[in-house]
Amino acid sequence: MKKVVIIGGGTAGTMMANALAKGMGEKLKNGDVSVTMISDKKEHLYQPGLLYIPFGLKTEEEIIRPVKEVVSPLIDIVFDEATQFSTEQKQVKTKSGKTFSYDYLIIATGSRPAVEEVPGLEEAGHIFYTLDGAKKLQKAMEEFEGGNVVMAVGLPHKCPVAPLEFTMMFDDWAREKGIREKTNITYCYPLQKPYGTESVAKLATKEYTERNINIETFFMIDHVDAEKKEVVALDDTRVPFDLLVMIPPHKGADVTVKSSLTDNDEGWLPTDRQYLNHVDHDNIFVIGDATNLPISKAGSTAHFEVEILAENLISMIDGGQANKRYNGKVFCFIETGLHKATYIAFNYEQPPKPVTPSKAVHWAKLSYNNAHWINLKGIL
Ligand SMILES: Cc1cc2nc3c(=O)[nH]c(=O)nc-3n(C[C@H](O)[C@H](O)[C@H](O)COP(=O)(O)OP(=O)(O)OC[C@H]3O[C@@H](n4cnc5c(N)ncnc54)[C@H](O)[C@@H]3O)c2cc1C
């Protein structure tokens, strides 16, 4: 029996498990192949939904489902935390002391905001990238009656466009609440423009200028001075805030940070850009945010990676070859306020070109959000 072990039950792990179940149903039923998914969470959180929580536009119930409900019954689900990869023995060890052998290992452990790397942040700032953080921010926004609002962004982080979206949505929200004239919004970004790629930076600059949002460039976050209520950059530039929202730089999951499979302090795993195997191992694959690939850490990235890897892996299990190659394809919607959106599609070679923001694209994004649960099952 060939054994496939997937670590992580988020977007990439779940889509991969379901794609394998769909493509190898008979083999899984006959016991020729087993697929085990090790997830340290019993609930699947639809993270793009977190963007809407601070504005009261989505509820917790709408963005959470039990992992067991979203994964095919043909997959063995183990709720445990992977703590160690033993590549020579082809085994994964878990927190509860169990050992899982594999022929093929798929690492889909995601990324997380490294809040602990920014002193003062937890005390004085808000992060909508976690459910608790998004709910806390919703409460703070309910009580907010005007003042200095700062969105400070560190790199790298998942969903590169989410801070832009939040800022433009916040501007609309403040206008609709009637407090925009008493509100000063500043966007702090570590580069010389408000986004890494030229076309999106241009779109953001245009929108921010029209909306009277300040842009503080070359702002490398150092710490938050909770007493003075200032966010402080490495060069000691200080931006005062009454409400601070921050996307701190991200790291990989603890298990990858500590693993010998990584070559960097953040735990990103060196991944072949076309075949998605770990560069030193033909039987270990990395998908989703956990890779070191030069492409957005996004659910969409995971989606397109899974399409490639599932087909290749099924072929390899059948004794064939990996024939499909990932070209870095990503598709992302971008909310440009509460009522309009644009989208970008790009890959390793072709940079994004945002379309003119419209209500129609905004409604398409909302429909896509609602379709996440069927998307996870590979139906879209
Ligand atoms: C606010 C916000 C908005 C976003 N908007 C978009 C969007 O509009 N479009 C888009 O494409 N993407 C968006 N994203 C990004 C998207 O959610 C992530 O890129 C995507 O979830 C990555 O999938 P993943 O499986 O790699 O990681 P995750 O979905 O985070 O899953 C990783 C899973 O692995 C688990 N895990 C970690 N370590 C272990 C371990 N040792 N053992 C077992 N399990 C472990 C974690 O608990 C987690 O459940 C957004 C993210 C946020 C936060």
GROMACS .gro file of C-alpha atoms and ligand atoms in nm:
model
  433
    1MET     CA    1   0.000   0.000   0.000
    2LYS     CA    2   0.130   0.347  -0.092
    3LYS     CA    3   0.100   0.595   0.192
    4VAL     CA    4   0.047   0.966   0.142
    5VAL     CA    5   0.063   1.192   0.448
    6ILE     CA    6  -0.054   1.553   0.434
    7ILE     CA    7   0.041   1.792   0.714
    8GLY     CA    8  -0.208   2.077   0.767
    9GLY     CA    9  -0.583   2.097   0.721
   10GLY     CA   10  -0.606   2.454   0.590
   11THR     CA   11  -0.676   2.557   0.232
   12ALA     CA   12  -0.388   2.376   0.063
   13GLY     CA   13  -0.404   2.056   0.273
   14THR     CA   14  -0.783   2.024   0.240
   15MET     CA   15  -0.787   2.090  -0.135
   16MET     CA   16  -0.505   1.840  -0.183
   17ALA     CA   17  -0.678   1.571   0.026
   18ASN     CA   18  -1.003   1.617  -0.166
   19ALA     CA   19  -0.828   1.619  -0.505
   20LEU     CA   20  -0.656   1.289  -0.420
   21ALA     CA   21  -0.984   1.141  -0.298
   22LYS     CA   22  -1.149   1.245  -0.623
   23GLY     CA   23  -0.869   1.112  -0.843
   24MET     CA   24  -0.798   0.786  -0.655
   25GLY     CA   25  -1.136   0.698  -0.508
   26GLU     CA   26  -1.124   0.328  -0.604
   27LYS     CA   27  -0.765   0.282  -0.484
   28LEU     CA   28  -0.849   0.441  -0.151
   29LYS     CA   29  -1.158   0.221  -0.114
   30ASN     CA   30  -0.960  -0.094  -0.203
   31GLY     CA   31  -0.678  -0.012   0.036
   32ASP     CA   32  -0.414   0.017  -0.241
   33VAL     CA   33  -0.341   0.371  -0.127
   34SER     CA   34  -0.399   0.557   0.197
   35VAL     CA   35  -0.413   0.933   0.246
   36THR     CA   36  -0.376   1.063   0.600
   37MET     CA   37  -0.424   1.428   0.684
   38ILE     CA   38  -0.269   1.549   1.012
   39SER     CA   39  -0.439   1.868   1.126
   40ASP     CA   40  -0.371   2.055   1.447
   41LYS     CA   41  -0.713   2.222   1.422
   42LYS     CA   42  -1.059   2.064   1.431
   43GLU     CA   43  -1.210   2.361   1.251
   44HIS     CA   44  -1.138   2.502   0.908
   45LEU     CA   45  -1.125   2.882   0.906
   46TYR     CA   46  -1.191   3.060   0.575
   47GLN     CA   47  -0.928   3.330   0.626
   48PRO     CA   48  -1.035   3.566   0.343
   49GLY     CA   49  -1.360   3.608   0.539
   50LEU     CA   50  -1.163   3.773   0.822
   51LEU     CA   51  -1.136   4.090   0.612
   52TYR     CA   52  -1.510   4.148   0.654
   53ILE     CA   53  -1.539   4.076   1.031
   54PRO     CA   54  -1.416   4.419   1.154
   55PHE     CA   55  -1.681   4.588   0.935
   56GLY     CA   56  -1.957   4.359   1.065
   57LEU     CA   57  -2.005   4.219   0.714
   58LYS     CA   58  -1.947   3.854   0.803
   59THR     CA   59  -2.002   3.647   1.113
   60GLU     CA   60  -1.775   3.390   1.275
   61GLU     CA   61  -2.030   3.119   1.191
   62GLU     CA   62  -2.011   3.198   0.820
   63ILE     CA   63  -1.635   3.144   0.797
   64ILE     CA   64  -1.583   2.833   1.010
   65ARG     CA   65  -1.673   2.470   0.944
   66PRO     CA   66  -1.560   2.145   1.109
   67VAL     CA   67  -1.262   1.993   0.924
   68LYS     CA   68  -1.450   1.662   0.909
   69GLU     CA   69  -1.728   1.829   0.708
   70VAL     CA   70  -1.497   1.970   0.441
   71VAL     CA   71  -1.269   1.670   0.386
   72SER     CA   72  -1.368   1.359   0.188
   73PRO     CA   73  -1.463   1.056   0.403
   74LEU     CA   74  -1.200   0.858   0.207
   75ILE     CA   75  -0.925   1.051   0.389
   76ASP     CA   76  -0.799   0.944   0.733
   77ILE     CA   77  -0.801   1.257   0.946
   78VAL     CA   78  -0.579   1.272   1.253
   79PHE     CA   79  -0.614   1.568   1.490
   80ASP     CA   80  -0.262   1.615   1.617
   81GLU     CA   81   0.036   1.843   1.565
   82ALA     CA   82   0.327   1.724   1.350
   83THR     CA   83   0.644   1.798   1.545
   84GLN     CA   84   0.924   1.632   1.347
   85PHE     CA   85   1.003   1.511   0.996
   86SER     CA   86   1.248   1.217   0.980
   87THR     CA   87   1.329   1.211   0.611
   88GLU     CA   88   1.561   0.907   0.619
   89GLN     CA   89   1.304   0.690   0.795
   90LYS     CA   90   1.025   0.857   0.594
   91GLN     CA   91   0.831   0.928   0.909
   92VAL     CA   92   0.647   1.212   1.076
   93LYS     CA   93   0.628   1.234   1.453
   94THR     CA   94   0.346   1.410   1.634
   95LYS     CA   95   0.295   1.588   1.965
   96SER     CA   96   0.091   1.300   2.109
   97GLY     CA   97   0.385   1.063   2.048
   98LYS     CA   98   0.255   0.889   1.735
   99THR     CA   99   0.464   0.810   1.427
  100PHE     CA  100   0.330   0.810   1.072
  101SER     CA  101   0.523   0.648   0.786
  102TYR     CA  102   0.490   0.785   0.435
  103ASP     CA  103   0.590   0.716   0.078
  104TYR     CA  104   0.491   1.071  -0.014
  105LEU     CA  105   0.477   1.361   0.227
  106ILE     CA  106   0.291   1.684   0.151
  107ILE     CA  107   0.365   1.980   0.377
  108ALA     CA  108   0.085   2.237   0.386
  109THR     CA  109   0.144   2.401   0.723
  110GLY     CA  110   0.081   2.759   0.608
  111SER     CA  111   0.219   3.080   0.754
  112ARG     CA  112   0.136   3.300   1.051
  113PRO     CA  113   0.180   3.665   1.152
  114ALA     CA  114   0.486   3.672   1.381
  115VAL     CA  115   0.327   3.906   1.637
  116GLU     CA  116   0.603   3.832   1.888
  117GLU     CA  117   0.860   3.993   1.655
  118VAL     CA  118   0.707   4.341   1.701
  119PRO     CA  119   0.736   4.454   2.065
  120GLY     CA  120   0.432   4.647   2.184
  121LEU     CA  121   0.204   4.526   1.904
  122GLU     CA  122  -0.004   4.285   2.106
  123GLU     CA  123  -0.056   4.550   2.373
  124ALA     CA  124  -0.150   4.845   2.154
  125GLY     CA  125  -0.232   4.730   1.802
  126HIS     CA  126  -0.483   4.522   1.609
  127ILE     CA  127  -0.440   4.236   1.362
  128PHE     CA  128  -0.737   4.113   1.164
  129TYR     CA  129  -0.543   3.809   1.034
  130THR     CA  130  -0.670   3.591   1.320
  131LEU     CA  131  -1.030   3.536   1.427
  132ASP     CA  132  -0.973   3.677   1.776
  133GLY     CA  133  -0.786   3.973   1.630
  134ALA     CA  134  -1.058   4.047   1.375
  135LYS     CA  135  -1.328   4.034   1.645
  136LYS     CA  136  -1.126   4.263   1.874
  137LEU     CA  137  -1.083   4.511   1.589
  138GLN     CA  138  -1.456   4.503   1.516
  139LYS     CA  139  -1.521   4.612   1.876
  140ALA     CA  140  -1.255   4.885   1.859
  141MET     CA  141  -1.407   5.016   1.534
  142GLU     CA  142  -1.755   5.025   1.689
  143GLU     CA  143  -1.615   5.256   1.957
  144PHE     CA  144  -1.397   5.462   1.719
  145GLU     CA  145  -1.519   5.819   1.670
  146GLY     CA  146  -1.226   5.965   1.473
  147GLY     CA  147  -0.851   6.024   1.511
  148ASN     CA  148  -0.532   5.887   1.358
  149VAL     CA  149  -0.567   5.547   1.196
  150VAL     CA  150  -0.250   5.369   1.089
  151MET     CA  151  -0.218   5.057   0.877
  152ALA     CA  152   0.143   4.937   0.905
  153VAL     CA  153   0.259   4.645   0.691
  154GLY     CA  154   0.563   4.419   0.723
  155LEU     CA  155   0.690   4.175   0.459
  156PRO     CA  156   0.641   3.897   0.375
  157HIS     CA  157   0.280   3.831   0.463
  158LYS     CA  158  -0.003   3.620   0.327
  159CYS     CA  159  -0.261   3.776   0.094
  160PRO     CA  160  -0.044   4.069  -0.011
  161VAL     CA  161  -0.347   4.273  -0.119
  162ALA     CA  162  -0.548   4.241   0.206
  163PRO     CA  163  -0.394   4.549   0.378
  164LEU     CA  164  -0.477   4.762   0.070
  165GLU     CA  165  -0.830   4.624   0.073
  166PHE     CA  166  -0.875   4.691   0.443
  167THR     CA  167  -0.751   5.050   0.410
  168MET     CA  168  -0.985   5.138   0.123
  169MET     CA  169  -1.277   4.963   0.295
  170PHE     CA  170  -1.198   5.153   0.615
  171ASP     CA  171  -1.205   5.483   0.425
  172ASP     CA  172  -1.554   5.405   0.286
  173TRP     CA  173  -1.667   5.281   0.627
  174ALA     CA  174  -1.550   5.602   0.800
  175ARG     CA  175  -1.729   5.812   0.535
  176GLU     CA  176  -2.051   5.616   0.579
  177LYS     CA  177  -2.024   5.645   0.957
  178GLY     CA  178  -1.982   6.023   0.914
  179ILE     CA  179  -1.643   6.040   1.090
  180ARG     CA  180  -1.406   6.063   0.790
  181GLU     CA  181  -1.347   6.437   0.836
  182LYS     CA  182  -1.224   6.368   1.190
  183THR     CA  183  -1.008   6.077   1.071
  184ASN     CA  184  -0.656   6.082   0.934
  185ILE     CA  185  -0.552   5.756   0.762
  186THR     CA  186  -0.184   5.663   0.706
  187TYR     CA  187  -0.055   5.356   0.523
  188CYS     CA  188   0.301   5.255   0.619
  189TYR     CA  189   0.482   5.022   0.380
  190PRO     CA  190   0.845   4.904   0.371
  191LEU     CA  191   0.907   4.971  -0.001
  192GLN     CA  192   0.930   5.294  -0.203
  193LYS     CA  193   0.569   5.245  -0.322
  194PRO     CA  194   0.257   5.107  -0.150
  195TYR     CA  195   0.283   4.759  -0.311
  196GLY     CA  196   0.554   4.535  -0.456
  197THR     CA  197   0.436   4.515  -0.817
  198GLU     CA  198   0.417   4.830  -1.025
  199SER     CA  199   0.061   4.806  -1.160
  200VAL     CA  200  -0.098   4.737  -0.820
  201ALA     CA  201   0.115   5.010  -0.659
  202LYS     CA  202  -0.016   5.250  -0.926
  203LEU     CA  203  -0.376   5.152  -0.856
  204ALA     CA  204  -0.323   5.193  -0.479
  205THR     CA  205  -0.151   5.532  -0.522
  206LYS     CA  206  -0.438   5.660  -0.738
  207GLU     CA  207  -0.707   5.535  -0.496
  208TYR     CA  208  -0.520   5.662  -0.189
  209THR     CA  209  -0.466   6.005  -0.344
  210GLU     CA  210  -0.835   6.038  -0.435
  211ARG     CA  211  -0.932   5.921  -0.087
  212ASN     CA  212  -0.683   6.145   0.094
  213ILE     CA  213  -0.497   5.851   0.252
  214ASN     CA  214  -0.133   5.929   0.343
  215ILE     CA  215   0.139   5.690   0.229
  216GLU     CA  216   0.453   5.652   0.442
  217THR     CA  217   0.706   5.467   0.226
  218PHE     CA  218   1.030   5.289   0.330
  219PHE     CA  219   0.867   5.226   0.667
  220MET     CA  220   1.040   4.923   0.817
  221ILE     CA  221   0.847   4.832   1.133
  222ASP     CA  222   1.061   4.812   1.446
  223HIS     CA  223   0.824   4.834   1.740
  224VAL     CA  224   0.510   4.990   1.879
  225ASP     CA  225   0.549   5.248   2.153
  226ALA     CA  226   0.235   5.159   2.344
  227GLU     CA  227   0.270   5.444   2.593
  228LYS     CA  228   0.313   5.723   2.337
  229LYS     CA  229   0.081   5.547   2.090
  230GLU     CA  230   0.331   5.561   1.805
  231VAL     CA  231   0.442   5.299   1.557
  232VAL     CA  232   0.818   5.322   1.519
  233ALA     CA  233   1.032   5.233   1.217
  234LEU     CA  234   1.393   5.110   1.219
  235ASP     CA  235   1.514   5.462   1.128
  236ASP     CA  236   1.312   5.600   1.423
  237THR     CA  237   1.038   5.752   1.204
  238ARG     CA  238   0.737   5.770   1.436
  239VAL     CA  239   0.374   5.772   1.324
  240PRO     CA  240   0.114   5.853   1.593
  241PHE     CA  241  -0.206   5.649   1.612
  242ASP     CA  242  -0.535   5.629   1.793
  243LEU     CA  243  -0.618   5.306   1.611
  244LEU     CA  244  -0.333   5.088   1.484
  245VAL     CA  245  -0.391   4.798   1.248
  246MET     CA  246  -0.080   4.600   1.163
  247ILE     CA  247   0.012   4.311   0.938
  248PRO     CA  248   0.344   4.203   1.090
  249PRO     CA  249   0.598   4.002   0.886
  250HIS     CA  250   0.502   3.635   0.869
  251LYS     CA  251   0.684   3.311   0.946
  252GLY     CA  252   0.622   2.949   0.859
  253ALA     CA  253   0.470   2.707   1.113
  254ASP     CA  254   0.689   2.618   1.413
  255VAL     CA  255   0.748   2.266   1.279
  256THR     CA  256   0.909   2.404   0.962
  257VAL     CA  257   1.104   2.678   1.143
  258LYS     CA  258   1.265   2.409   1.363
  259SER     CA  259   1.306   2.153   1.084
  260SER     CA  260   1.625   2.071   0.893
  261LEU     CA  261   1.412   2.097   0.577
  262THR     CA  262   1.440   2.475   0.586
  263ASP     CA  263   1.743   2.692   0.512
  264ASN     CA  264   1.615   3.018   0.664
  265ASP     CA  265   1.504   3.158   1.002
  266GLU     CA  266   1.143   3.204   0.886
  267GLY     CA  267   1.089   2.836   0.808
  268TRP     CA  268   0.999   2.875   0.438
  269LEU     CA  269   1.070   2.546   0.264
  270PRO     CA  270   1.291   2.542  -0.049
  271THR     CA  271   1.048   2.427  -0.317
  272ASP     CA  272   1.091   2.345  -0.684
  273ARG     CA  273   0.897   2.616  -0.867
  274GLN     CA  274   0.749   2.381  -1.128
  275TYR     CA  275   0.710   2.038  -0.967
  276LEU     CA  276   0.658   2.164  -0.609
  277ASN     CA  277   0.882   1.900  -0.450
  278HIS     CA  278   1.120   2.002  -0.172
  279VAL     CA  279   1.442   2.078  -0.360
  280ASP     CA  280   1.634   1.804  -0.171
  281HIS     CA  281   1.362   1.537  -0.169
  282ASP     CA  282   1.167   1.384  -0.458
  283ASN     CA  283   0.902   1.239  -0.227
  284ILE     CA  284   0.832   1.551  -0.018
  285PHE     CA  285   0.611   1.824  -0.163
  286VAL     CA  286   0.531   2.169  -0.033
  287ILE     CA  287   0.215   2.365  -0.118
  288GLY     CA  288   0.043   2.683  -0.002
  289ASP     CA  289   0.206   2.947   0.215
  290ALA     CA  290   0.481   2.714   0.345
  291THR     CA  291   0.691   2.735   0.024
  292ASN     CA  292   0.971   2.980  -0.050
  293LEU     CA  293   0.831   3.039  -0.400
  294PRO     CA  294   0.850   3.393  -0.542
  295ILE     CA  295   0.474   3.422  -0.568
  296SER     CA  296   0.190   3.549  -0.344
  297LYS     CA  297   0.105   3.350  -0.035
  298ALA     CA  298  -0.263   3.312  -0.121
  299GLY     CA  299  -0.541   3.054  -0.118
  300SER     CA  300  -0.557   3.095  -0.494
  301THR     CA  301  -0.192   2.996  -0.522
  302ALA     CA  302  -0.268   2.682  -0.320
  303HIS     CA  303  -0.566   2.608  -0.548
  304PHE     CA  304  -0.358   2.616  -0.869
  305GLU     CA  305  -0.066   2.429  -0.708
  306VAL     CA  306  -0.303   2.152  -0.600
  307GLU     CA  307  -0.435   2.113  -0.956
  308ILE     CA  308  -0.079   2.040  -1.071
  309LEU     CA  309   0.048   1.835  -0.779
  310ALA     CA  310  -0.260   1.611  -0.745
  311GLU     CA  311  -0.236   1.504  -1.109
  312ASN     CA  312   0.141   1.447  -1.086
  313LEU     CA  313   0.117   1.251  -0.762
  314ILE     CA  314  -0.162   1.027  -0.890
  315SER     CA  315   0.050   0.955  -1.197
  316MET     CA  316   0.357   0.878  -0.981
  317ILE     CA  317   0.156   0.644  -0.754
  318ASP     CA  318   0.050   0.462  -1.073
  319GLY     CA  319   0.417   0.419  -1.163
  320GLY     CA  320   0.414   0.706  -1.412
  321GLN     CA  321   0.585   1.044  -1.418
  322ALA     CA  322   0.509   1.395  -1.304
  323ASN     CA  323   0.405   1.561  -1.629
  324LYS     CA  324   0.241   1.884  -1.522
  325ARG     CA  325   0.429   2.196  -1.421
  326TYR     CA  326   0.312   2.485  -1.206
  327ASN     CA  327   0.371   2.822  -1.378
  328GLY     CA  328   0.312   3.042  -1.075
  329LYS     CA  329  -0.054   3.105  -1.160
  330VAL     CA  330  -0.247   3.319  -0.909
  331PHE     CA  331  -0.583   3.498  -0.931
  332CYS     CA  332  -0.685   3.749  -0.664
  333PHE     CA  333  -0.979   3.980  -0.619
  334ILE     CA  334  -0.903   4.319  -0.460
  335GLU     CA  335  -1.177   4.512  -0.278
  336THR     CA  336  -1.129   4.881  -0.359
  337GLY     CA  337  -1.370   4.996  -0.089
  338LEU     CA  338  -1.698   4.860   0.039
  339HIS     CA  339  -1.876   4.861  -0.297
  340LYS     CA  340  -1.622   4.809  -0.575
  341ALA     CA  341  -1.344   4.563  -0.653
  342THR     CA  342  -1.090   4.474  -0.917
  343TYR     CA  343  -0.893   4.154  -0.979
  344ILE     CA  344  -0.546   4.049  -1.084
  345ALA     CA  345  -0.424   3.734  -1.257
  346PHE     CA  346  -0.053   3.668  -1.290
  347ASN     CA  347   0.221   3.405  -1.289
  348TYR     CA  348   0.599   3.374  -1.257
  349GLU     CA  349   0.650   3.551  -1.591
  350GLN     CA  350   0.349   3.778  -1.635
  351PRO     CA  351   0.292   4.061  -1.387
  352PRO     CA  352  -0.061   4.155  -1.278
  353LYS     CA  353  -0.276   4.414  -1.460
  354PRO     CA  354  -0.571   4.520  -1.245
  355VAL     CA  355  -0.896   4.588  -1.433
  356THR     CA  356  -1.097   4.907  -1.365
  357PRO     CA  357  -1.272   4.862  -1.027
  358SER     CA  358  -1.645   4.796  -1.056
  359LYS     CA  359  -1.949   4.687  -0.858
  360ALA     CA  360  -1.974   4.374  -1.073
  361VAL     CA  361  -1.629   4.253  -0.966
  362HIS     CA  362  -1.714   4.329  -0.603
  363TRP     CA  363  -2.023   4.107  -0.630
  364ALA     CA  364  -1.813   3.841  -0.802
  365LYS     CA  365  -1.572   3.847  -0.507
  366LEU     CA  366  -1.858   3.810  -0.258
  367SER     CA  367  -1.998   3.515  -0.455
  368TYR     CA  368  -1.654   3.357  -0.472
  369ASN     CA  369  -1.619   3.392  -0.094
  370ASN     CA  370  -1.949   3.209  -0.047
  371ALA     CA  371  -1.835   2.938  -0.287
  372HIS     CA  372  -1.525   2.856  -0.078
  373TRP     CA  373  -1.680   2.545   0.073
  374ILE     CA  374  -1.745   2.388  -0.267
  375ASN     CA  375  -1.414   2.519  -0.399
  376LEU     CA  376  -1.240   2.321  -0.122
  377LYS     CA  377  -1.401   2.008  -0.261
  378GLY     CA  378  -1.260   2.078  -0.607
  379ILE     CA  379  -1.599   2.148  -0.762
  380LEU     CA  380  -1.512   2.498  -0.893
  381LIG     C1  381  -0.738   3.838   0.616
  381LIG     C2  382  -0.697   3.744   0.506
  381LIG     C3  383  -0.750   3.760   0.380
  381LIG     C4  384  -0.712   3.674   0.279
  381LIG     N1  385  -0.769   3.690   0.155
  381LIG     C5  386  -0.734   3.608   0.056
  381LIG     C6  387  -0.796   3.620  -0.073
  381LIG     O1  388  -0.883   3.706  -0.095
  381LIG     N2  389  -0.756   3.537  -0.172
  381LIG     C7  390  -0.661   3.441  -0.150
  381LIG     O2  391  -0.629   3.368  -0.244
  381LIG     N3  392  -0.602   3.426  -0.029
  381LIG     C8  393  -0.636   3.506   0.073
  381LIG     N4  394  -0.579   3.490   0.197
  381LIG     C9  395  -0.466   3.398   0.214
  381LIG    C10  396  -0.508   3.254   0.233
  381LIG     O3  397  -0.602   3.241   0.336
  381LIG    C11  398  -0.384   3.170   0.263
  381LIG     O4  399  -0.283   3.201   0.171
  381LIG    C12  400  -0.419   3.023   0.254
  381LIG     O5  401  -0.505   2.989   0.360
  381LIG    C13  402  -0.293   2.938   0.255
  381LIG     O6  403  -0.328   2.804   0.265
  381LIG     P1  404  -0.233   2.704   0.347
  381LIG     O7  405  -0.304   2.574   0.348
  381LIG     O8  406  -0.095   2.712   0.298
  381LIG     O9  407  -0.230   2.764   0.493
  381LIG     P2  408  -0.351   2.764   0.597
  381LIG    O10  409  -0.480   2.774   0.527
  381LIG    O11  410  -0.317   2.868   0.698
  381LIG    O12  411  -0.345   2.620   0.662
  381LIG    C14  412  -0.235   2.570   0.731
  381LIG    C15  413  -0.288   2.472   0.833
  381LIG    O13  414  -0.181   2.393   0.884
  381LIG    C16  415  -0.198   2.380   1.024
  381LIG     N5  416  -0.069   2.345   1.084
  381LIG    C17  417   0.038   2.426   1.103
  381LIG     N6  418   0.136   2.356   1.162
  381LIG    C18  419   0.089   2.230   1.180
  381LIG    C19  420   0.146   2.114   1.237
  381LIG     N7  421   0.270   2.115   1.288
  381LIG     N8  422   0.074   2.000   1.239
  381LIG    C20  423  -0.054   1.998   1.187
  381LIG     N9  424  -0.112   2.107   1.133
  381LIG    C21  425  -0.041   2.221   1.130
  381LIG    C22  426  -0.251   2.518   1.064
  381LIG    O14  427  -0.311   2.517   1.190
  381LIG    C23  428  -0.351   2.542   0.953
  381LIG    O15  429  -0.474   2.483   0.983
  381LIG    C24  430  -0.618   3.571   0.303
  381LIG    C25  431  -0.565   3.556   0.432
  381LIG    C26  432  -0.605   3.641   0.533
  381LIG    C27  433  -0.547   3.621   0.672
   0.00000   0.00000   0.00000
